[in-house]
Each structure stands twice: as structure tokens, then as C-alpha cells.
């Protein structure tokens, strides 16, 4: 049935930051082979099953090589990649650790028939006491249905994301509304927190006018609904929270909601190695922040290209907004080439858009700001990657650079966006793997430069392990060893819990350079795996307290255990 596959389509939305994926481009080729495992490679199960449990809120982690300044104020839903399997596949993974930290994931992939595919993902991440002795709960649910026929194809994606953070000590310094000199009282409550919720529904339809399977042409129609809301709360009355209060409670609740509806339509053309689409779209968004209400209609054009030429694969997309947020634009391109055991990839993107920190105003008892003279900010990103899977010493090398101009940042309880806000980061990373009989050695070294020294320059890690079977039959496989690392110093940032963003602070405090030491042991018995990991062993003999962010100490010694199980029918 592959001959009836429709066009590869990359839909570029109004604020496009990365290349979207469509299942039609690769003719539903299986991505889940019988050897597939939800936990990835056996030598890194302990890393794949549970992210490092640092104390910093949100998704900003200075100890990870990849970084974008948008991570400082982005805590939104991360969509899962498309999966295809000719046979049903169900998998789950679960890990637990100190401070009641728990991570769980369930995935389901099936081809209902040769033309209909379904995909389901549920992810839950919780902890109690790891985040400055407070807790968080994050849930993500995603469902995708894909169907194709000779003249018609459709993709339906529905997802929900919820993030509930409990934050002790409340706020330590409330702000004053610009131009309105009220002195707000400090808030110190042990039951403060914030909640974020999202709902997304995306429905794409492809209608082909041609019967020829090698040359397809037709129209694409799409509708998408997005709803996001966020609130900061302290469970008490205003009189008990504040020494005095300035607004009625119906005005002062720290809450906003953004609803957005998109409608896209365009034409497409496809042959064996060339796919192209272009069209127009409109977006209506409605923003509510208690008594503040704003809505806008935007219109934009977009185009997408996917082609293979002399072994090179190229994917590109672009869009431009000409009504509403006039002048916003985005261009994205990905290039790849494989030479025997070597793979080369490159990515480049440029975007120009208005601030995304919703929306243009914020009005609350704890924080007030307004961007009347908002400006277009630009973001330029580029990265290259080279990996070699040769039989002697497999290795990889990668480099990236990001540059931002007029990017909004939070400084001294207000948003700033001016020509001084030029933020850039660049980094390079290399790593290798060496195996000799039962010995496994892995290492990686990265170096980065960032504006304001917000990231450690050096990140070093090395793993040495026993890699082989246990007992006489050798059916129980294991990778057991130690991991040693080094992190250089960097400038500490503050965090504003009421708006989920990091603050550019001038405290002068810094993370002190330190060594890292972990122990890990993972086991494989067919489709069932489990691991044990003892993390941050160095904290047992490092006496001075070190911090990852202002008020957020380095995670102490902790224990983790996890399992994963894959089922193929």
C-alpha cells in the first residue's frame, strides 16, 4: 500500500521554531524494529529512564550541553516523535528515587490496518522534597490517529499537559507597577505555588486530485486549537498574605489564559524525491488576565520543501505574517548526508517575532508589567553534527551557536527588551566509545561560551564499566561501572515563581566548580530491563554548600531504581 502514500508535508505555523514532522513523507516505514527498547541503549538506561533530578524549577538545566535562552521562560508541553510499527507494541518505564521522586511512561503503537495507525503516550513526573523541600507534579497525555487512502489522508493529534509546582517561602520581593507607586508587602508563605495547563487539538487533512502514485497533487486543510493558562497562588486570604493590600481580590489573582485557533489551507505537489507545499493561514487568539482582555486576528503565508538530491536530504520551511503581528517570520532548514558509517547533519534557523511571554500585559497584586512599546526580537541558530559508527572507536562531534537580539529578559521585577539585550551562546562537544572484551569506556567533553556567563564553560564526563553477561548462560547482560564528571563555575540566576521565568540577577554569587561521582548498574533480560544508580556521591565528602541557582542547593546524595518492559505482539 505504500504506492498510495501521500505527500510529505511540513506545516509551518505562525511562530515556527523547528521543523514539524509529517508521517506521510516516509511512507509509514517502521521505526520500531523488534530490537527496539523504550529505554534505549543498554549502556545508558540509567540516563534514559530518569532525567537528572536537579533542584532548579522548570526545564532549565545548566549541566546539559544543549541550551537555548528560551529555556529560561519556557515550561510548555514537549510533543513526542512519530512512531510506526507493523506489529502492536506496548512499553512502559518507571523509576523512583530519593525525595519520593517518581517518573513513569506508557507508550502504545499499533497499525490497526495497512492504512490506519494509532499512537498513545502518557508521562508522569513527580517529586516531594527535591525542589527546595517542596514538590511538583507533571502529567502529559498525547493521542495521535493517522489514516491514508488513495485520495485522502488525515492526522489527528490531541494532547494535554499539566504542571503543578508547590513552592515554599512564597515570594521574597514583590514588584511595583511601573508608573503607579504602590509599595507591595513581601509575601512569605509556606504554601505558595503555580499551575500550568495546556490543551492542543490539531487536525490535518490531505486531498489528492491525482491517481498516479508517483506524482501527487492536491490540497491540504488544517485546523488547530490551543488553550494555555497559568496561575500563581498562595492559599490564604489577601489580609493574611499581605500587611495591606491594594486591589480587590477579583482583580489581583495572578492568572492568565490564552486561547488560539488556527486555520491553514494550501496546495501540495509530490514526486518520488521532491515534495513541496505552500499556502495561507489565519490565527485568532484571545488573552484574558482577570479584567484585562485582548484579542487579535493574524494572517500569514507559509511554504515547505522536502527533497532528496544525490544522496543529500533537505527539509526546509518558511512563513511570514502580514496581518496582526506584522513582520513576524521564520525560516528553518535541515540538511543530512550519510557516508557508509558516517552521518553528517546540519541545522539552521532564523526567526523574528514579538515577545511570547504572554501576552503584552500582566496585572496582579504580586507583579505588574506592560510592554506598550514592544519590539520584534530575532533569534539565529545553527548547529552541525558528525557521528561515526566505525568498528574501532565510534565517536561524535557537534557544535552549535545561538544569537538573540532584543530578546525580552526579566531584570529587577520587570521585563526589559532593548538593544542591550544581545544574548548569545556557542559550544562544541566531542565524545567517543571504546570496547575491549568486557571493558567499556565512554567519554565526552564540551566547552561553551555564554553571555553573562550563565552556563559553565566546561562539562566533562567519563564512564568506565564492565560490559558483558552474567552466570554460565550469559543471558543476563549487564553494564556496571562508575561515572566521573567535572563542572566549571558559572553565574547563579534567580527564579520568579509567579511567572515561571528566570531572573538576570546581579547578586555576584556563582556556582563553584566541582567534581561529580556516580555509580550505575543496569541489566537486560530480553525485553525486561532494570537499573540501579547512586548519584552525587561526591556530596558526602564535599562540605561547603554549593548552589545551582539562587536559593537552590546542589542535589545531595540520592538513590534511583527503575525498570522498563517492551511487549511486541
CSV table of C-alpha atoms in Angstrom, one decimal, residues 133-493:
chain,number,residue,atom,x,y,z
A,133,UNK,CA,11.9,20.9,50.1
A,134,UNK,CA,8.7,21.4,48.1
A,135,UNK,CA,7.2,19.3,45.3
A,136,UNK,CA,5.9,19.2,41.7
A,137,UNK,CA,3.6,17.0,39.6
A,138,UNK,CA,3.7,16.9,35.8
A,139,UNK,CA,1.3,14.9,33.6
A,140,UNK,CA,1.3,14.7,29.8
A,141,UNK,CA,-1.2,12.7,27.7
A,142,UNK,CA,-1.0,12.5,23.9
A,143,UNK,CA,-3.0,10.6,21.3
A,144,UNK,CA,-2.5,10.5,17.6
A,145,UNK,CA,-4.5,8.9,14.8
A,146,UNK,CA,-3.3,8.6,11.2
A,147,UNK,CA,-5.1,7.3,8.2
A,148,UNK,CA,-4.4,7.2,4.4
A,149,UNK,CA,-6.1,6.1,1.3
A,150,UNK,CA,-5.6,6.7,-2.4
A,151,UNK,CA,-7.1,10.2,-2.5
A,152,UNK,CA,-7.3,11.1,1.2
A,153,UNK,CA,-5.1,11.2,4.3
A,154,UNK,CA,-5.7,12.6,7.8
A,155,UNK,CA,-3.8,13.2,11.0
A,156,UNK,CA,-5.5,13.9,14.3
A,157,UNK,CA,-3.3,14.9,17.3
A,158,UNK,CA,-4.8,15.6,20.8
A,159,UNK,CA,-2.7,16.4,23.8
A,160,UNK,CA,-3.0,17.7,27.4
A,161,UNK,CA,-0.2,18.9,29.7
A,162,UNK,CA,-0.4,19.9,33.4
A,163,UNK,CA,2.3,21.2,35.7
A,164,UNK,CA,1.6,21.8,39.4
A,165,UNK,CA,4.5,23.3,41.4
A,166,UNK,CA,4.3,23.7,45.2
A,167,UNK,CA,6.9,26.4,46.2
A,168,UNK,CA,7.8,27.0,49.8
A,169,UNK,CA,8.6,30.5,51.2
A,170,UNK,CA,6.4,32.2,48.6
A,171,UNK,CA,7.8,35.5,47.2
A,172,UNK,CA,10.6,37.4,48.8
A,173,UNK,CA,10.2,40.7,47.0
A,174,UNK,CA,7.1,41.9,45.3
A,175,UNK,CA,7.3,44.4,42.5
A,176,UNK,CA,5.7,47.8,41.9
A,177,UNK,CA,3.6,48.6,38.9
A,178,UNK,CA,5.5,50.9,36.6
A,179,UNK,CA,4.1,54.5,36.9
A,180,UNK,CA,1.9,53.6,39.8
A,181,UNK,CA,4.0,53.9,43.0
A,182,UNK,CA,2.4,51.4,45.4
A,183,UNK,CA,4.6,49.6,47.9
A,184,UNK,CA,3.7,46.0,48.0
A,185,UNK,CA,4.4,44.0,51.0
A,186,UNK,CA,6.8,41.0,50.9
A,187,UNK,CA,5.0,37.7,50.8
A,188,UNK,CA,6.4,34.8,52.8
A,189,UNK,CA,4.0,31.8,52.8
A,190,UNK,CA,4.9,28.1,53.0
A,191,UNK,CA,2.0,27.1,50.7
A,192,UNK,CA,2.7,29.1,47.6
A,193,UNK,CA,2.7,27.5,44.1
A,194,UNK,CA,1.8,27.8,40.4
A,195,UNK,CA,-0.2,25.7,38.0
A,196,UNK,CA,0.1,25.4,34.2
A,197,UNK,CA,-2.3,23.7,32.0
A,198,UNK,CA,-2.4,23.2,28.2
A,199,UNK,CA,-4.8,21.6,25.7
A,200,UNK,CA,-4.0,21.1,22.0
A,201,UNK,CA,-6.1,19.6,19.2
A,202,UNK,CA,-4.6,19.5,15.6
A,203,UNK,CA,-6.4,18.0,12.6
A,204,UNK,CA,-4.7,17.9,9.2
A,205,UNK,CA,-6.4,16.7,6.0
A,206,UNK,CA,-4.8,15.9,2.7
A,207,UNK,CA,-6.9,15.5,-0.5
A,208,UNK,CA,-5.2,14.3,-3.7
A,209,UNK,CA,-6.5,15.0,-7.2
A,210,UNK,CA,-4.3,12.5,-9.0
A,211,UNK,CA,-4.4,8.7,-9.2
A,212,UNK,CA,-0.8,8.3,-10.1
A,213,UNK,CA,1.1,7.1,-7.0
A,214,UNK,CA,4.5,8.7,-8.2
A,215,UNK,CA,3.0,12.2,-8.8
A,216,UNK,CA,0.5,13.5,-6.3
A,217,UNK,CA,-1.1,17.0,-6.2
A,218,UNK,CA,-3.9,18.3,-4.1
A,219,UNK,CA,-4.9,20.5,-1.2
A,220,UNK,CA,-4.2,20.5,2.5
A,221,UNK,CA,-6.6,21.8,5.1
A,222,UNK,CA,-5.8,22.1,8.8
A,223,UNK,CA,-7.5,23.4,12.0
A,224,UNK,CA,-5.7,23.7,15.3
A,225,UNK,CA,-7.0,24.7,18.8
A,226,UNK,CA,-4.5,25.7,21.6
A,227,UNK,CA,-5.5,26.7,25.1
A,228,UNK,CA,-2.9,27.6,27.8
A,229,UNK,CA,-3.4,29.0,31.2
A,230,UNK,CA,-1.1,29.7,34.2
A,231,UNK,CA,-1.8,30.9,37.7
A,232,UNK,CA,0.3,31.7,40.8
A,233,UNK,CA,-1.4,31.2,44.2
A,234,UNK,CA,-0.9,31.4,47.9
A,235,UNK,CA,-3.6,29.5,49.8
A,236,UNK,CA,-4.8,32.3,52.2
A,237,UNK,CA,-6.8,35.4,52.2
A,238,UNK,CA,-5.3,38.7,51.0
A,239,UNK,CA,-5.4,40.1,54.5
A,240,UNK,CA,-3.4,37.2,55.8
A,241,UNK,CA,-0.9,37.2,52.9
A,242,UNK,CA,-0.3,41.0,52.9
A,243,UNK,CA,0.2,43.5,55.6
A,244,UNK,CA,-2.1,45.7,53.5
A,245,UNK,CA,-3.5,45.1,50.0
A,246,UNK,CA,-4.2,47.4,47.2
A,247,UNK,CA,-6.7,45.7,44.9
A,248,UNK,CA,-9.9,43.8,45.3
A,249,UNK,CA,-9.4,40.0,45.2
A,250,UNK,CA,-11.3,39.8,41.9
A,251,UNK,CA,-8.6,41.9,40.3
A,252,UNK,CA,-5.5,40.6,42.0
A,253,UNK,CA,-5.4,36.9,41.3
A,254,UNK,CA,-2.2,36.1,39.4
A,255,UNK,CA,-3.8,34.3,36.4
A,256,UNK,CA,-3.9,34.4,32.6
A,257,UNK,CA,-5.3,32.3,29.8
A,258,UNK,CA,-4.6,32.3,26.1
A,259,UNK,CA,-6.8,30.6,23.6
A,260,UNK,CA,-5.8,30.3,19.9
A,261,UNK,CA,-7.5,28.9,16.8
A,262,UNK,CA,-5.6,28.4,13.5
A,263,UNK,CA,-6.9,27.6,10.1
A,264,UNK,CA,-4.5,26.7,7.3
A,265,UNK,CA,-5.0,25.9,3.7
A,266,UNK,CA,-2.7,25.2,0.8
A,267,UNK,CA,-1.7,23.2,-2.3
A,268,UNK,CA,0.9,20.5,-2.5
A,269,UNK,CA,2.9,18.6,-5.1
A,270,UNK,CA,4.9,15.3,-4.8
A,271,UNK,CA,7.0,13.1,-6.8
A,272,UNK,CA,9.5,10.4,-5.8
A,273,UNK,CA,12.2,12.7,-4.5
A,274,UNK,CA,10.5,16.1,-4.3
A,275,UNK,CA,7.8,17.4,-2.1
A,276,UNK,CA,6.5,21.0,-1.9
A,277,UNK,CA,3.7,22.8,-0.2
A,278,UNK,CA,2.6,26.4,0.1
A,279,UNK,CA,-0.5,28.2,1.4
A,280,UNK,CA,-2.1,30.8,3.7
A,281,UNK,CA,-3.2,30.6,7.2
A,282,UNK,CA,-5.0,32.7,9.8
A,283,UNK,CA,-4.9,32.7,13.6
A,284,UNK,CA,-7.3,34.3,16.1
A,285,UNK,CA,-6.0,34.5,19.7
A,286,UNK,CA,-7.8,35.7,22.8
A,287,UNK,CA,-6.0,36.6,26.0
A,288,UNK,CA,-7.6,37.2,29.4
A,289,UNK,CA,-5.8,38.3,32.6
A,290,UNK,CA,-8.7,38.9,35.0
A,291,UNK,CA,-10.1,42.3,33.9
A,292,UNK,CA,-7.6,42.7,31.1
A,293,UNK,CA,-8.8,41.3,27.7
A,294,UNK,CA,-7.0,41.3,24.4
A,295,UNK,CA,-7.7,39.6,21.1
A,296,UNK,CA,-6.1,39.7,17.7
A,297,UNK,CA,-6.5,38.1,14.2
A,298,UNK,CA,-3.3,37.3,12.3
A,299,UNK,CA,-2.8,36.1,8.8
A,300,UNK,CA,0.4,34.6,7.3
A,301,UNK,CA,1.8,32.7,4.4
A,302,UNK,CA,3.9,29.5,4.6
A,303,UNK,CA,5.9,27.1,2.4
A,304,UNK,CA,7.6,23.8,3.0
A,305,UNK,CA,10.0,21.7,1.0
A,306,UNK,CA,11.3,18.1,1.4
A,307,UNK,CA,13.7,16.7,-1.2
A,308,UNK,CA,16.5,14.1,-1.9
A,309,UNK,CA,19.2,15.1,-4.3
A,310,UNK,CA,22.3,12.9,-4.9
A,311,UNK,CA,22.1,11.3,-1.5
A,312,UNK,CA,21.5,14.6,0.3
A,313,UNK,CA,18.3,15.1,2.2
A,314,UNK,CA,16.9,18.6,2.6
A,315,UNK,CA,14.0,19.8,4.6
A,316,UNK,CA,13.0,23.5,4.8
A,317,UNK,CA,10.1,25.6,5.8
A,318,UNK,CA,9.3,29.3,6.0
A,319,UNK,CA,6.5,31.6,7.0
A,320,UNK,CA,5.7,35.4,7.1
A,321,UNK,CA,3.0,37.2,9.0
A,322,UNK,CA,1.5,40.2,7.2
A,323,UNK,CA,-1.7,40.9,9.3
A,324,UNK,CA,-1.8,41.2,13.1
A,325,UNK,CA,1.8,40.6,14.3
A,326,UNK,CA,3.1,42.2,11.1
A,327,UNK,CA,6.6,41.4,10.2
A,328,UNK,CA,7.0,38.1,12.1
A,329,UNK,CA,8.8,35.5,10.1
A,330,UNK,CA,10.7,32.2,10.4
A,331,UNK,CA,13.0,30.2,8.2
A,332,UNK,CA,14.2,26.7,9.0
A,333,UNK,CA,16.4,24.3,7.1
A,334,UNK,CA,17.9,20.8,7.8
A,335,UNK,CA,20.5,19.0,5.7
A,336,UNK,CA,21.7,15.5,6.1
A,337,UNK,CA,24.1,13.1,4.3
A,338,UNK,CA,25.3,9.5,5.1
A,339,UNK,CA,28.7,8.2,4.0
A,340,UNK,CA,29.0,4.5,4.9
A,341,UNK,CA,29.4,4.5,8.7
A,342,UNK,CA,29.4,8.3,8.9
A,343,UNK,CA,26.4,10.6,9.3
A,344,UNK,CA,26.6,14.4,8.8
A,345,UNK,CA,23.7,16.7,9.7
A,346,UNK,CA,23.3,20.5,9.8
A,347,UNK,CA,20.5,22.7,11.0
A,348,UNK,CA,20.0,26.5,10.5
A,349,UNK,CA,17.1,28.7,11.5
A,350,UNK,CA,16.2,32.4,11.7
A,351,UNK,CA,13.1,33.8,13.4
A,352,UNK,CA,11.8,37.3,14.1
A,353,UNK,CA,8.8,37.7,16.4
A,354,UNK,CA,7.2,39.7,19.2
A,355,UNK,CA,7.7,38.6,22.8
A,356,UNK,CA,6.0,35.3,23.6
A,357,UNK,CA,5.8,35.9,27.4
A,358,UNK,CA,2.0,36.1,27.4
A,359,UNK,CA,0.9,38.3,26.5
A,360,UNK,CA,1.6,42.1,26.3
A,361,UNK,CA,0.4,43.0,29.8
A,362,UNK,CA,0.3,41.3,33.2
A,363,UNK,CA,-1.7,42.7,36.1
A,364,UNK,CA,-1.7,41.2,39.6
A,365,UNK,CA,-1.2,42.0,43.2
A,366,UNK,CA,2.2,40.5,43.2
A,367,UNK,CA,3.5,41.6,39.8
A,368,UNK,CA,2.6,44.1,37.1
A,369,UNK,CA,4.2,45.0,33.8
A,370,UNK,CA,3.3,46.2,30.4
A,371,UNK,CA,5.1,46.2,27.1
A,372,UNK,CA,3.5,49.1,25.2
A,373,UNK,CA,6.5,49.7,23.0
A,374,UNK,CA,7.2,46.1,22.2
A,375,UNK,CA,9.7,45.3,19.5
A,376,UNK,CA,10.5,42.4,17.2
A,377,UNK,CA,13.2,40.2,18.6
A,378,UNK,CA,15.4,38.0,16.4
A,379,UNK,CA,16.9,34.5,17.0
A,380,UNK,CA,19.5,32.9,14.8
A,381,UNK,CA,20.5,29.3,15.4
A,382,UNK,CA,22.9,26.9,13.7
A,383,UNK,CA,24.4,23.5,14.6
A,384,UNK,CA,26.3,20.7,12.9
A,385,UNK,CA,26.8,17.1,13.9
A,386,UNK,CA,29.1,14.3,12.8
A,387,UNK,CA,28.9,10.8,14.1
A,388,UNK,CA,30.9,7.8,13.1
A,389,UNK,CA,30.0,4.2,14.0
A,390,UNK,CA,33.2,2.6,12.9
A,391,UNK,CA,34.3,-0.7,14.4
A,392,UNK,CA,37.4,0.7,16.2
A,393,UNK,CA,36.4,3.8,18.2
A,394,UNK,CA,32.9,5.1,17.5
A,395,UNK,CA,32.8,8.9,18.1
A,396,UNK,CA,30.8,12.0,17.5
A,397,UNK,CA,31.4,15.8,17.3
A,398,UNK,CA,28.9,18.6,17.3
A,399,UNK,CA,28.9,22.4,17.6
A,400,UNK,CA,26.1,25.0,17.9
A,401,UNK,CA,25.6,28.7,18.1
A,402,UNK,CA,22.6,30.9,19.0
A,403,UNK,CA,22.3,34.6,18.8
A,404,UNK,CA,19.4,36.7,20.1
A,405,UNK,CA,18.7,40.4,19.7
A,406,UNK,CA,16.1,42.5,21.5
A,407,UNK,CA,15.2,39.3,23.5
A,408,UNK,CA,12.9,40.0,26.5
A,409,UNK,CA,14.6,39.2,29.8
A,410,UNK,CA,13.3,39.7,33.4
A,411,UNK,CA,15.5,42.0,35.4
A,412,UNK,CA,14.6,43.6,38.8
A,413,UNK,CA,11.0,42.6,38.7
A,414,UNK,CA,10.2,43.9,35.2
A,415,UNK,CA,10.6,42.7,31.6
A,416,UNK,CA,13.2,44.5,29.6
A,417,UNK,CA,13.6,44.5,25.8
A,418,UNK,CA,16.2,46.8,24.3
A,419,UNK,CA,19.3,46.9,22.2
A,420,UNK,CA,21.4,45.9,25.2
A,421,UNK,CA,19.7,42.5,25.3
A,422,UNK,CA,22.0,40.8,22.9
A,423,UNK,CA,22.4,37.2,24.2
A,424,UNK,CA,24.5,34.6,22.5
A,425,UNK,CA,25.8,31.1,23.3
A,426,UNK,CA,28.2,28.8,21.4
A,427,UNK,CA,29.5,25.4,22.2
A,428,UNK,CA,31.4,22.4,20.9
A,429,UNK,CA,31.3,18.8,22.1
A,430,UNK,CA,33.2,15.6,21.3
A,431,UNK,CA,32.8,12.1,22.6
A,432,UNK,CA,34.0,8.6,21.9
A,433,UNK,CA,33.3,5.0,23.0
A,434,UNK,CA,35.8,2.2,23.2
A,435,UNK,CA,35.2,-1.5,23.9
A,436,UNK,CA,37.7,-4.2,24.6
A,437,UNK,CA,36.3,-7.6,25.5
A,438,UNK,CA,34.3,-6.9,28.7
A,439,UNK,CA,35.6,-3.4,29.2
A,440,UNK,CA,33.6,-0.3,28.1
A,441,UNK,CA,34.9,3.2,28.2
A,442,UNK,CA,32.8,6.3,27.2
A,443,UNK,CA,33.8,9.9,27.5
A,444,UNK,CA,32.6,13.3,26.3
A,445,UNK,CA,34.0,16.8,26.7
A,446,UNK,CA,32.1,20.1,25.9
A,447,UNK,CA,33.1,23.7,26.0
A,448,UNK,CA,30.6,26.7,25.9
A,449,UNK,CA,30.7,30.5,25.9
A,450,UNK,CA,27.5,32.3,27.0
A,451,UNK,CA,26.5,36.0,27.5
A,452,UNK,CA,26.8,36.9,31.2
A,453,UNK,CA,28.5,33.6,32.0
A,454,UNK,CA,25.1,31.9,32.6
A,455,UNK,CA,26.5,28.5,31.8
A,456,UNK,CA,29.5,26.5,32.9
A,457,UNK,CA,32.3,26.7,30.3
A,458,UNK,CA,33.5,23.1,30.8
A,459,UNK,CA,31.4,19.9,31.1
A,460,UNK,CA,33.4,16.7,31.3
A,461,UNK,CA,32.2,13.2,31.9
A,462,UNK,CA,33.6,9.7,31.6
A,463,UNK,CA,32.2,6.2,32.2
A,464,UNK,CA,34.1,3.0,32.7
A,465,UNK,CA,32.2,-0.2,33.1
A,466,UNK,CA,32.0,-4.0,32.9
A,467,UNK,CA,30.0,-4.8,29.8
A,468,UNK,CA,29.0,-8.5,29.4
A,469,UNK,CA,26.9,-11.4,30.5
A,470,UNK,CA,26.5,-12.9,34.0
A,471,UNK,CA,26.3,-16.5,35.0
A,472,UNK,CA,27.1,-19.5,32.8
A,473,UNK,CA,24.4,-19.0,30.1
A,474,UNK,CA,25.4,-15.3,29.7
A,475,UNK,CA,21.7,-14.4,29.0
A,476,UNK,CA,21.6,-11.8,31.8
A,477,UNK,CA,23.5,-8.9,30.3
A,478,UNK,CA,24.9,-6.0,32.5
A,479,UNK,CA,26.7,-2.8,32.2
A,480,UNK,CA,28.1,-1.8,35.6
A,481,UNK,CA,30.6,0.9,36.4
A,482,UNK,CA,31.2,4.4,37.7
A,483,UNK,CA,30.8,7.8,36.1
A,484,UNK,CA,33.1,10.7,36.9
A,485,UNK,CA,32.5,14.3,35.8
A,486,UNK,CA,33.6,17.9,36.2
A,487,UNK,CA,31.6,21.1,36.0
A,488,UNK,CA,33.2,24.6,35.9
A,489,UNK,CA,31.8,27.6,37.7
A,490,UNK,CA,29.0,29.9,36.3
A,491,UNK,CA,26.9,32.8,37.4
A,492,UNK,CA,23.8,31.9,39.5
A,493,UNK,CA,20.4,33.0,38.4
